[in-house]
Coordinates of C-alpha atoms in Angstrom, one line a residue:
M168 CA 131.5 47.7 102.0
I169 CA 127.7 48.2 101.8
I170 CA 125.7 45.3 103.0
L171 CA 122.0 45.1 101.9
A172 CA 120.1 42.9 104.3
A173 CA 116.7 41.4 103.8
T174 CA 114.5 41.6 106.9
P175 CA 111.3 39.6 107.7
I176 CA 108.2 40.7 105.8
G177 CA 106.0 39.5 108.7
N178 CA 107.1 36.5 110.7
L179 CA 110.2 37.3 112.8
A180 CA 111.2 33.6 112.7
D181 CA 112.2 34.3 109.1
A182 CA 115.2 36.4 110.2
S183 CA 118.2 34.5 108.9
A184 CA 121.2 33.6 111.0
R185 CA 123.3 35.9 108.8
L186 CA 120.9 38.8 109.5
R187 CA 121.1 38.2 113.2
T188 CA 124.9 38.2 113.1
A189 CA 125.0 41.3 111.0
L190 CA 122.7 43.2 113.3
A191 CA 124.7 42.1 116.4
E192 CA 128.0 43.2 114.9
A193 CA 127.0 46.3 113.0
T194 CA 128.5 49.6 114.1
V195 CA 126.4 51.7 111.7
I196 CA 123.0 51.0 110.0
A197 CA 121.3 53.0 107.3
A198 CA 117.6 52.3 107.8
E199 CA 114.4 53.2 106.0
D200 CA 112.8 53.9 109.5
T201 CA 115.2 53.9 112.5
R202 CA 112.3 53.2 114.8
T203 CA 111.4 50.0 112.9
T204 CA 115.1 49.0 113.1
Q205 CA 115.1 49.6 116.9
R206 CA 112.0 47.5 117.3
L207 CA 113.6 44.7 115.2
L208 CA 116.7 44.6 117.3
Q209 CA 114.6 44.4 120.5
A210 CA 112.3 41.7 119.1
L211 CA 115.2 39.6 118.1
G212 CA 116.8 40.0 121.5
I213 CA 119.9 41.8 120.1
D214 CA 121.4 44.3 122.6
N215 CA 123.8 45.9 120.1
R216 CA 123.3 49.7 119.9
P217 CA 124.7 50.7 116.5
R218 CA 124.6 54.2 115.1
L219 CA 121.4 54.6 113.1
I220 CA 121.1 56.8 110.0
A221 CA 117.8 57.4 108.3
L222 CA 117.8 56.5 104.6
H223 CA 114.4 56.9 102.9
D224 CA 112.9 58.1 99.7
H225 CA 113.0 61.8 100.7
N226 CA 116.7 62.0 101.6
E227 CA 118.4 59.1 99.7
K228 CA 119.7 61.3 96.9
A229 CA 121.2 63.8 99.3
R230 CA 122.7 61.3 101.7
S231 CA 124.1 58.7 99.2
G232 CA 127.4 60.4 98.7
E233 CA 128.0 60.7 102.4
L234 CA 127.1 57.1 103.0
V235 CA 129.3 55.8 100.2
E236 CA 132.3 57.6 101.7
L237 CA 131.4 56.2 105.1
A238 CA 131.4 52.7 103.6
R239 CA 134.9 53.1 102.3
E240 CA 136.0 53.1 106.0
Q241 CA 133.7 50.6 107.6
D242 CA 130.8 48.2 106.8
L243 CA 127.5 49.9 106.3
L244 CA 124.4 47.7 106.9
V245 CA 121.4 48.9 104.9
L246 CA 117.8 47.9 106.0
S247 CA 114.4 48.6 104.7
D248 CA 111.3 48.2 106.9
A249 CA 110.6 44.7 105.4
G250 CA 112.1 42.6 102.7
M251 CA 115.1 43.4 100.5
P252 CA 116.3 47.1 100.3
T253 CA 116.1 48.5 96.7
V254 CA 113.1 46.4 95.8
S255 CA 110.3 49.0 95.8
D256 CA 112.2 50.4 98.9
P257 CA 115.1 52.8 99.4
G258 CA 118.6 51.7 98.5
Y259 CA 118.8 51.8 94.7
G260 CA 120.3 55.3 94.6
L261 CA 122.9 54.3 97.2
V262 CA 123.9 51.2 95.4
A263 CA 124.2 53.1 92.1
A264 CA 126.4 55.7 93.8
A265 CA 128.5 53.0 95.4
A266 CA 129.0 51.2 92.1
A267 CA 130.1 54.4 90.4
A268 CA 132.5 55.2 93.2
G269 CA 134.0 51.7 93.2
V270 CA 132.7 50.8 96.7
E271 CA 131.9 47.1 97.2
V272 CA 128.2 46.1 97.6
T273 CA 126.9 42.7 98.8
A274 CA 123.6 41.3 100.0
L275 CA 122.3 39.0 102.7
P276 CA 119.4 37.3 100.9
G277 CA 116.2 36.6 102.7
P278 CA 112.4 37.3 102.7
S279 CA 110.8 38.9 99.7
A280 CA 107.1 39.6 99.3
V281 CA 107.5 39.5 95.5
V282 CA 108.9 36.0 95.3
T283 CA 106.7 34.7 98.2
A284 CA 103.5 35.9 96.5
L285 CA 104.7 34.5 93.1
A286 CA 105.3 31.1 94.7
V287 CA 101.9 30.7 96.3
A288 CA 99.7 32.4 93.6
G289 CA 99.4 29.2 91.5
L290 CA 100.3 31.1 88.3
P291 CA 103.3 30.5 85.9
T292 CA 106.6 31.3 87.6
D293 CA 109.0 30.6 84.7
R294 CA 108.9 34.2 83.5
F295 CA 107.5 37.2 85.5
T296 CA 107.8 40.9 85.9
F297 CA 107.6 43.1 89.0
E298 CA 105.6 46.3 88.4
G299 CA 105.6 47.8 92.0
F300 CA 102.7 50.0 93.0
P301 CA 100.3 51.1 90.3
P302 CA 99.8 54.8 89.9
R303 CA 97.3 56.4 92.4
K304 CA 95.5 58.6 89.8
P305 CA 92.8 56.7 87.9
G306 CA 93.9 58.0 84.5
E307 CA 97.6 57.1 84.9
R308 CA 96.6 53.7 86.3
R309 CA 94.4 52.9 83.3
K310 CA 97.3 54.0 81.0
T311 CA 99.7 51.8 82.8
F312 CA 97.5 48.7 82.6
A313 CA 96.7 49.4 78.9
A314 CA 100.5 49.3 78.2
L315 CA 100.6 45.9 80.0
Q316 CA 97.6 44.4 78.3
H317 CA 99.6 42.1 76.1
E318 CA 102.3 41.3 78.6
Q319 CA 102.8 37.5 78.5
R320 CA 104.8 37.2 81.7
T321 CA 103.1 36.8 85.0
M322 CA 102.9 40.3 86.6
V323 CA 103.4 41.1 90.3
F324 CA 102.1 44.3 91.9
F325 CA 102.1 45.9 95.3
E326 CA 98.9 47.7 96.4
G327 CA 97.4 49.3 99.5
P328 CA 94.2 48.0 101.0
S329 CA 92.2 51.2 100.4
R330 CA 93.0 51.2 96.7
L331 CA 92.8 47.4 96.1
A332 CA 89.2 47.3 94.8
D333 CA 89.7 50.2 92.4
T334 CA 92.9 48.6 91.1
L335 CA 91.4 45.2 90.6
E336 CA 88.5 46.8 88.7
A337 CA 90.9 48.7 86.5
M338 CA 92.9 45.5 85.9
A339 CA 89.7 43.6 84.9
A340 CA 88.8 46.4 82.5
A341 CA 92.3 46.3 80.9
F342 CA 93.2 42.6 81.0
G343 CA 89.7 41.1 80.9
E344 CA 87.5 39.9 83.7
D345 CA 88.5 36.3 83.1
R346 CA 92.2 36.9 83.5
P347 CA 93.5 34.6 86.3
A348 CA 95.0 36.4 89.3
A349 CA 95.7 36.1 93.0
V350 CA 95.5 38.5 95.9
C351 CA 98.1 37.6 98.6
R352 CA 97.4 39.3 101.9
E353 CA 99.5 39.5 105.1
L354 CA 102.1 37.0 103.8
T355 CA 103.9 35.0 106.5
K356 CA 101.7 36.6 109.2
L357 CA 99.0 35.2 111.4
H358 CA 96.1 36.2 109.1
E359 CA 97.8 35.2 105.8
E360 CA 95.3 34.8 103.0
V361 CA 95.7 33.9 99.3
R362 CA 92.5 34.6 97.3
R363 CA 92.7 33.2 93.7
G364 CA 90.3 33.7 90.9
P365 CA 89.5 35.7 87.8
L366 CA 90.0 39.4 88.0
G367 CA 86.3 40.2 87.7
E368 CA 85.5 38.0 90.7
L369 CA 88.3 39.3 92.8
A370 CA 87.3 42.9 92.1
G371 CA 83.8 42.1 93.4
W372 CA 85.2 40.4 96.5
A373 CA 87.5 43.4 97.3
Q374 CA 84.5 45.8 97.3
G375 CA 83.7 44.5 100.8
G376 CA 87.0 45.9 102.1
V377 CA 90.4 44.2 102.5
R378 CA 93.0 44.8 105.2
G379 CA 96.7 44.3 105.5
E380 CA 99.7 44.4 103.2
I381 CA 98.8 43.2 99.8
V382 CA 100.6 41.7 96.7
V383 CA 98.6 41.1 93.5
V384 CA 99.7 38.5 91.0
V385 CA 98.2 38.5 87.6
G386 CA 98.6 35.9 84.9
G387 CA 100.1 37.0 81.6
A388 CA 98.3 37.3 78.4
G389 CA 98.0 34.2 76.2
V390 CA 99.6 34.2 72.8
R391 CA 97.0 35.3 70.3
D392 CA 96.3 33.1 67.2
V393 CA 96.6 35.6 64.4
A394 CA 97.0 34.9 60.7
P395 CA 100.3 36.1 59.2
E396 CA 98.7 38.7 56.9
D397 CA 96.7 40.1 59.9
A398 CA 99.9 40.4 61.9
V399 CA 101.6 42.3 59.1
A400 CA 98.6 44.6 58.9
Q401 CA 98.9 45.2 62.7
V402 CA 102.6 46.1 62.2
L403 CA 101.8 48.5 59.4
A404 CA 99.0 50.1 61.5
L405 CA 101.4 50.8 64.3
V406 CA 103.9 52.3 61.8
A407 CA 101.1 54.5 60.5
D408 CA 100.7 55.8 64.1
G409 CA 104.3 56.8 64.2
I410 CA 106.0 53.8 65.7
R411 CA 109.3 52.7 64.1
L412 CA 108.9 49.6 61.9
K413 CA 111.4 47.6 64.0
D414 CA 109.6 48.5 67.3
A415 CA 106.2 47.7 65.7
A416 CA 107.3 44.3 64.5
G417 CA 108.7 43.6 68.0
E418 CA 105.4 44.6 69.7
V419 CA 103.2 42.4 67.4
A420 CA 105.7 39.6 67.8
S421 CA 105.4 39.7 71.6
Q422 CA 101.6 39.6 71.2
T423 CA 101.4 36.7 68.7
G424 CA 104.5 34.6 69.3
M425 CA 105.6 35.2 65.7
S426 CA 109.2 36.0 64.7
S427 CA 110.0 39.7 65.0
R428 CA 112.5 39.4 62.2
E429 CA 110.0 37.7 59.8
L430 CA 107.3 40.3 60.6
Y431 CA 109.8 43.0 60.0
Q432 CA 110.7 41.6 56.6
A433 CA 107.1 40.9 55.6
A434 CA 106.0 44.4 56.6
L435 CA 108.9 45.9 54.7
A436 CA 108.0 43.9 51.6
A437 CA 104.3 44.9 52.0
R438 CA 105.3 48.6 52.1
K439 CA 107.3 48.3 49.0
A440 CA 104.5 46.5 47.2

């Protein structure tokens, strides 16, 4: 089978007993960076010397078929550099190929930067969405944030330190400077820091430079108090822009908390009238 194993995101003490056993017993490991895996084995005091196969973004598509066939004959341990494989890391293509080929896939749960940041951010955790890394190009980044402007779930992003200030500034422009957020830096490590505040304030703070691995958590948009007739007008405006009536009703419903079905029926009646 294929075994996806979560590795520490910083503190080595977070390595689970199951991970240690899997590393000690593995005969073959597919790793995002084989050098990182070698250092992990050494740091954990594991003297096993399994066969190491590189599996990263640039070769995953080409190697997945070969690795799936290998996993028919023996267990294949899959590691990313930190956290759970497939979550903004290599592994998804391999799992999809294994599922299509009928090869069993399991996981050894463990550290996750997404869930750790969500837990300490102080923002709602009942519903959330993981958005990964925002686009690097300013225009694409603005477009992405504009599409998320009315997202009501808490949003979790990864970002690099050199782009953090620009990203927070773009978020403040799209979501509003007062939107609550948290920047979680170096989670589980010696210099762990969680900076909470409105996006405008955090954007100003980040201008001074921030180091380390970063997760940004942004509060969702509140439900807007809109009169029913105004909501129907919004639906019809979207339809006029070429959006299907059903989709337009769903979008306005997500922004206002109203019933998508009722908005659809009301807009349909308004069009007939």
